Coordinates of C-alpha atoms and ligand atoms in Angstrom, one line a residue:
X1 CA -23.9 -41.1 8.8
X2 CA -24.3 -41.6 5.0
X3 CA -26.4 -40.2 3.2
X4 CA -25.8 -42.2 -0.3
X5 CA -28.4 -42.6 -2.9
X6 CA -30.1 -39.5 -1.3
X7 CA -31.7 -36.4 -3.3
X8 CA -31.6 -33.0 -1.5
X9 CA -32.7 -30.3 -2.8
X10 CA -31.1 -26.9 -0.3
X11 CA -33.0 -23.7 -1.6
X12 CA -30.8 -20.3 -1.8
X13 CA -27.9 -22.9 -2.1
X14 CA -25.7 -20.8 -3.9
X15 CA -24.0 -18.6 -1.7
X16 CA -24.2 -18.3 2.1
X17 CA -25.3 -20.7 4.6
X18 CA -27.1 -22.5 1.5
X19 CA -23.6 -23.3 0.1
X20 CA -22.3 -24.5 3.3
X21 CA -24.5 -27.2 3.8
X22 CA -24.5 -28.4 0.0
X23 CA -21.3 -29.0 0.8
X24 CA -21.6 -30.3 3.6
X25 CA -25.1 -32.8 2.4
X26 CA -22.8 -33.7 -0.6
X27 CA -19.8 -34.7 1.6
X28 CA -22.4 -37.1 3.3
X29 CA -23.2 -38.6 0.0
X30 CA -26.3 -36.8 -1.2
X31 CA -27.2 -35.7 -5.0
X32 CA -27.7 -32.1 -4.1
X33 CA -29.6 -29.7 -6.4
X34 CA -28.9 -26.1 -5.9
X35 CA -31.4 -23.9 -6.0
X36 CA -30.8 -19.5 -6.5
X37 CA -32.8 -17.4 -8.0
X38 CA -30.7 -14.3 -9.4
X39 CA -27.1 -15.4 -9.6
X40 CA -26.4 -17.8 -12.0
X41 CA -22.6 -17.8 -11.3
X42 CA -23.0 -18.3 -7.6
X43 CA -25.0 -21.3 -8.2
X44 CA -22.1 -22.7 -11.0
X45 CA -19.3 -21.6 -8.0
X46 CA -21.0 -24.1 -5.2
X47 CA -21.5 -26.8 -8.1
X48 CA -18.0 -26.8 -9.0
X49 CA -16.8 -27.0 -5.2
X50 CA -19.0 -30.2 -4.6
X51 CA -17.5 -31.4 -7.7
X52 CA -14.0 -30.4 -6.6
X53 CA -14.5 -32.6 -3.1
X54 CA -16.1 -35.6 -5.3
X55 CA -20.1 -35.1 -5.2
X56 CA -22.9 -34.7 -7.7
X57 CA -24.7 -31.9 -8.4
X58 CA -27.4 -30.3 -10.2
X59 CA -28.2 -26.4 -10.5
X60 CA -32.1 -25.0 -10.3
X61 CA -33.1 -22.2 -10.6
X62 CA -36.6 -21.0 -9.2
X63 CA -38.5 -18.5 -7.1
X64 CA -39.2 -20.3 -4.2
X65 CA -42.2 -17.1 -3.8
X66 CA -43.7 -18.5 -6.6
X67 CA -45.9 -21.3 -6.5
X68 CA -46.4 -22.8 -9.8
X69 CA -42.5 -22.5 -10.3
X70 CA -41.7 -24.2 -7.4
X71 CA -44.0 -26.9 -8.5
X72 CA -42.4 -27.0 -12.0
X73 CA -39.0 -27.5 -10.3
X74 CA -40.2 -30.5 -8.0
X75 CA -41.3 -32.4 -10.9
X76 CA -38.3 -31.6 -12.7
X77 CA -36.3 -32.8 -9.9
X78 CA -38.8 -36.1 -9.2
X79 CA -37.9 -37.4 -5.6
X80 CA -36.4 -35.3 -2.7
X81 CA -35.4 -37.1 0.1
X82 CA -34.0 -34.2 1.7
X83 CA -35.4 -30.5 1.4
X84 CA -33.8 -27.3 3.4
X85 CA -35.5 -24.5 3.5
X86 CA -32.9 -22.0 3.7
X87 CA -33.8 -18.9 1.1
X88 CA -34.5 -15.9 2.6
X89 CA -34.4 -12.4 2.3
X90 CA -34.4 -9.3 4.3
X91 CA -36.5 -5.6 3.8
X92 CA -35.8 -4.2 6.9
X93 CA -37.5 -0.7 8.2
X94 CA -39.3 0.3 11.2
X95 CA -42.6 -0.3 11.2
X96 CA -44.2 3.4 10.3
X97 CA -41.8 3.2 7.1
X98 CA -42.6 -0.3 6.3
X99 CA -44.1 -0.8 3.2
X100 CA -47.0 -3.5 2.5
X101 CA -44.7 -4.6 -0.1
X102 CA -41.7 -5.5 2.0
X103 CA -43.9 -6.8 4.6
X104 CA -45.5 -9.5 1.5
X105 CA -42.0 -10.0 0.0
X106 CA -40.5 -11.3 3.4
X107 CA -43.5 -13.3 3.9
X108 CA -44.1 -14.8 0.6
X109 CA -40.2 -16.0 0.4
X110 CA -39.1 -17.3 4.2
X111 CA -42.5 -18.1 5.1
X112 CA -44.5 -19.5 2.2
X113 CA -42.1 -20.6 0.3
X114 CA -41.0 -23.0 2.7
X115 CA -45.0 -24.1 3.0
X116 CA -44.8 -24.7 -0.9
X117 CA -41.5 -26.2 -1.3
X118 CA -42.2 -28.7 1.7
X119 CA -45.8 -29.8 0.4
X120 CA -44.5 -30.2 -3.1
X121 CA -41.3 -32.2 -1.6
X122 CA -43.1 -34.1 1.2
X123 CA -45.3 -36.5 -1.9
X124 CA -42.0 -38.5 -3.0
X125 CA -41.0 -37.9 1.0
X126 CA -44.6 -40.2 1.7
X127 CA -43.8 -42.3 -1.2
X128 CA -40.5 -43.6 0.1
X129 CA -41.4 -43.6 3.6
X130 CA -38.7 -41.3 4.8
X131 CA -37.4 -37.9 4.5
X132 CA -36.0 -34.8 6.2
X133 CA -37.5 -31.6 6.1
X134 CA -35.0 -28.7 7.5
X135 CA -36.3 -25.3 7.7
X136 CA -33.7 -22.5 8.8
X137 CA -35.5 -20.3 11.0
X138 CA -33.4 -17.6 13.1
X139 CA -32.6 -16.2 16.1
X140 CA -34.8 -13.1 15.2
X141 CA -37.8 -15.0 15.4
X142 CA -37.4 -16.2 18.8
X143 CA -36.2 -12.9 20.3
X144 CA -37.7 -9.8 18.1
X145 CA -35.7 -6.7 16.6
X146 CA -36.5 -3.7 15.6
X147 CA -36.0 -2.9 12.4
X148 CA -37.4 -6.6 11.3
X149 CA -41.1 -6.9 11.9
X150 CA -41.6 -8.9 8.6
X151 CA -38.7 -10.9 8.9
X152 CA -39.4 -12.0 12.5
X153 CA -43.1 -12.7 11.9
X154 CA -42.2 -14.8 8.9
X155 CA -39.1 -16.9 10.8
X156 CA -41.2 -16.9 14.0
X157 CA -44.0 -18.5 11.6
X158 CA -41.7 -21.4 10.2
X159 CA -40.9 -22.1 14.4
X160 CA -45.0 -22.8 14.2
X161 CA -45.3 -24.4 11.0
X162 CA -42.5 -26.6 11.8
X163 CA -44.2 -28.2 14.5
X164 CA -47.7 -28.8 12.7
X165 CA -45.9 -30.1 9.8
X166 CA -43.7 -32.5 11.7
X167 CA -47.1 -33.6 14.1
X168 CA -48.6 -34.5 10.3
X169 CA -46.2 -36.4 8.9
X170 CA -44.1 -38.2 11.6
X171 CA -46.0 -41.1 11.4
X172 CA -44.8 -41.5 7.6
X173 CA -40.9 -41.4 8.8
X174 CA -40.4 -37.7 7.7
X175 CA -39.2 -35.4 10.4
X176 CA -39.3 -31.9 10.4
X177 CA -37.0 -29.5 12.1
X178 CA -35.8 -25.9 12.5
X179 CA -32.3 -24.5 12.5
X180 CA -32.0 -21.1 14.0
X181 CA -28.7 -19.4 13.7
X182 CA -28.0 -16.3 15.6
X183 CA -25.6 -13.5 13.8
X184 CA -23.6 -16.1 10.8
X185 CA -20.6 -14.4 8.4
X186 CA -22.5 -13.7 4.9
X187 CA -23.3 -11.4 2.7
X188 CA -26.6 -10.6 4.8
X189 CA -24.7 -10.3 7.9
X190 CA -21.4 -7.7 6.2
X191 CA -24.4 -5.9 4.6
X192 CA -24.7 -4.2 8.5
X193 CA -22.7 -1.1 9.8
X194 CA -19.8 -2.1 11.3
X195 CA -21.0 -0.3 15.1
X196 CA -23.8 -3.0 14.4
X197 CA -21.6 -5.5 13.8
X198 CA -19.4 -4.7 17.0
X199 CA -22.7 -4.2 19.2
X200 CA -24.0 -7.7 18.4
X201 CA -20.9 -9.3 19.5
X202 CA -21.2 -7.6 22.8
X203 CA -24.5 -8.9 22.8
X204 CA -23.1 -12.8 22.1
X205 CA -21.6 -14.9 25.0
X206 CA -19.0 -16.6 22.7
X207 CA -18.2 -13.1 21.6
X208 CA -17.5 -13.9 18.2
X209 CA -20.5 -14.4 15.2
X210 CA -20.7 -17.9 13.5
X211 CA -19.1 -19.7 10.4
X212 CA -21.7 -20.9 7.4
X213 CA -20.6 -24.1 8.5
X214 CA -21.6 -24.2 12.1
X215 CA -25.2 -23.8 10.8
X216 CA -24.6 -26.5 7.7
X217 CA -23.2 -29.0 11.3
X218 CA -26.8 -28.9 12.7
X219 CA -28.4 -29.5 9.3
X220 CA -26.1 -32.5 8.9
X221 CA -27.0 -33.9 12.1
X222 CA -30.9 -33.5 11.4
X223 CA -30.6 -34.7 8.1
X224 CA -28.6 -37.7 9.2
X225 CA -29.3 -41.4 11.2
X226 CA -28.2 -39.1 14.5
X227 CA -31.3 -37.0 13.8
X228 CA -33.8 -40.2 13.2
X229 CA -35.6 -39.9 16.4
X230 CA -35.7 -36.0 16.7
X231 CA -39.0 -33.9 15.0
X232 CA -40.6 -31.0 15.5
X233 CA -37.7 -29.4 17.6
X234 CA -35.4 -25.5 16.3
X235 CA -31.8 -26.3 17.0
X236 CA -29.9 -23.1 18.1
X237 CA -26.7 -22.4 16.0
X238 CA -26.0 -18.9 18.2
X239 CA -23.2 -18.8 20.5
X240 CA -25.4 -18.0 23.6
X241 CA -27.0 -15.1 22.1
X242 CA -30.4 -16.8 23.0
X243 CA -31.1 -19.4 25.4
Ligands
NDP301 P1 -27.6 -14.8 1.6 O1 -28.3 -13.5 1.4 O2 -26.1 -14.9 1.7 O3 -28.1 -15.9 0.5 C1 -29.5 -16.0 0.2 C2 -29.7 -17.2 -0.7 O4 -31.1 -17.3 -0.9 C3 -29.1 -17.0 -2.1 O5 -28.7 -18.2 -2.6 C4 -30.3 -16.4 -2.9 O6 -30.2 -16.7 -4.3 C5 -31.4 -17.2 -2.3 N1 -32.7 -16.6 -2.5 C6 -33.2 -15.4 -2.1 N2 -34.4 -15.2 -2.5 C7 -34.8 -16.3 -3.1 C8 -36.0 -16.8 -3.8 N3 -37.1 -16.0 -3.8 N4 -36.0 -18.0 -4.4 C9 -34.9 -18.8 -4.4 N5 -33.8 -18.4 -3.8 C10 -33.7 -17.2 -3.2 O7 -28.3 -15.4 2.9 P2 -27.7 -16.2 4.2 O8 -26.9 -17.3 3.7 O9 -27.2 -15.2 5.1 O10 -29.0 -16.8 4.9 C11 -29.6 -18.0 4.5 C12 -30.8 -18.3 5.4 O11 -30.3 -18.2 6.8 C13 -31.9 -17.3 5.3 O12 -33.1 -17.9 5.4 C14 -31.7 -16.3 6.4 O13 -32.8 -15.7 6.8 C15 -31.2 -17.3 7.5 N6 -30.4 -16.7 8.6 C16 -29.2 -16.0 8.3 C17 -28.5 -15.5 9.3 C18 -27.2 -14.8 9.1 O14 -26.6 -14.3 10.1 N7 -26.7 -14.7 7.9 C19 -29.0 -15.5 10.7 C20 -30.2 -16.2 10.9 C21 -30.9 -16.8 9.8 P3 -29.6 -15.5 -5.3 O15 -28.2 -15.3 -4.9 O16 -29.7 -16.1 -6.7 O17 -30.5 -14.3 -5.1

């Protein structure tokens, strides 16, 4: 399952699930660039670990939220054969407390940048007559929470766009697919209570949250010749938390 002589480019790479799967796209043979967009030195930390296991990569930095930087950064970068769609960001509140601005915020960065990074990425993608587009979606979207209105519209919406996209542009050898992990270890995830914490494994069959690299697994199948025939379809990384 090689994946020499292939560009990805893994938005929020630096840290988190991002980092997992550069790693894990670099140890199948890929350039990978790195995207962040506030910490420099977690972007330099998962650039020197691909270079510590043998790979090649480059660091980028850009708000995936906004457009013409995006754009900048994809001709920059030249041909993608592989993008993930993996930055996100939470502002969680109940609805009466939510504010328009972390309802936009949400949207604009899980939901629109994905729409901007994938048309910028998909013209090389058409050009070469193959590529894979891998948005990571999440259990929230499929199954709701409180507390998460924006967040679950916008990962919901990726389920939706995922499947127009990949009907548009299957016939061009790109495929387009969803990961959605349930509850992962990362900063986003120790960021909740610990009750929290200990609720949602009662709520999880396996009884344990995931590893960064059980999500970066399904990426690497997707992105790989094990994925070639598969498009349009969310791949559940969630120890039976949703079925
Ligand atoms: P982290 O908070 O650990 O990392 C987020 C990454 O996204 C960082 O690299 C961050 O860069 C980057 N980022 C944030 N905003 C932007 C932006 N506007 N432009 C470019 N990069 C940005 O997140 P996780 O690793 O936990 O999550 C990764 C993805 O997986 C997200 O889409 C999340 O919604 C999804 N997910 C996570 C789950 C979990 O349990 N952790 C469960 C389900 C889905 P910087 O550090 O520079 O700010």
């Amino acid at each position: 399952m090689s994946l020499e002589g292939k560009v990805a480019l893994v938005t929020g790479g630096s840290r988190g699930i991002g980092r997992a799967i550069c790693l894990r796209l670099s140890k199948m043979g890929a350039k990978v660039y790195v995207n962040y967009v506030s910490r420099p030195e977690a972007a330099e930390e998962t650039k020197k670990l691909i270079e510590e296991q043998g790979g090649t990569a480059e660091i980028i930095a850009f708000d995936v939220a906004d457009t013409d930087a995006v754009q900048a950064a994809l001709k920059e970068i030249g041909s993608v054969d592989i993008l993930v769609n993996n930055a996100g960001i939470t502002r969680d509140g109940l609805m009466a407390r939510m504010k328009e601005s972390d309802w936009d915020d949400v949207m604009n960065t899980n939901l629109k940048g994905a729409f901007t990074c994938a048309k910028a990425a998909a013209r090389s993608m058409m050009k070469n007559r193959w590529g894979r587009i891998i948005n990571i979606t999440s259990v929230i979207g499929f199954a709701g929470n409180a507390g998460q209105a924006n967040y679950a519209a916008a990962k919901a919406g990726l389920v939706g766009f995922t499947k127009a996209m990949a009907r548009e542009y299957a016939s061009r050898g790109i495929t387009v697919n969803g990961v959605a992990p349930g509850y992962i270890v990362t900063e986003m995830t120790e960021k909740l209570p610990v009750e929290v914490q200990e609720t949602i494994k009662s709520e999880i069959p396996m009884a344990s949250l995931g590893s960064v690299e059980d999500v970066a697994g399904a990426v690497a199948y997707l992105a790989g010749d094990d994925g070639r025939y598969v498009t349009g379809q969310t791949l559940h990384v969630n120890g039976g938390m949703y079925m």
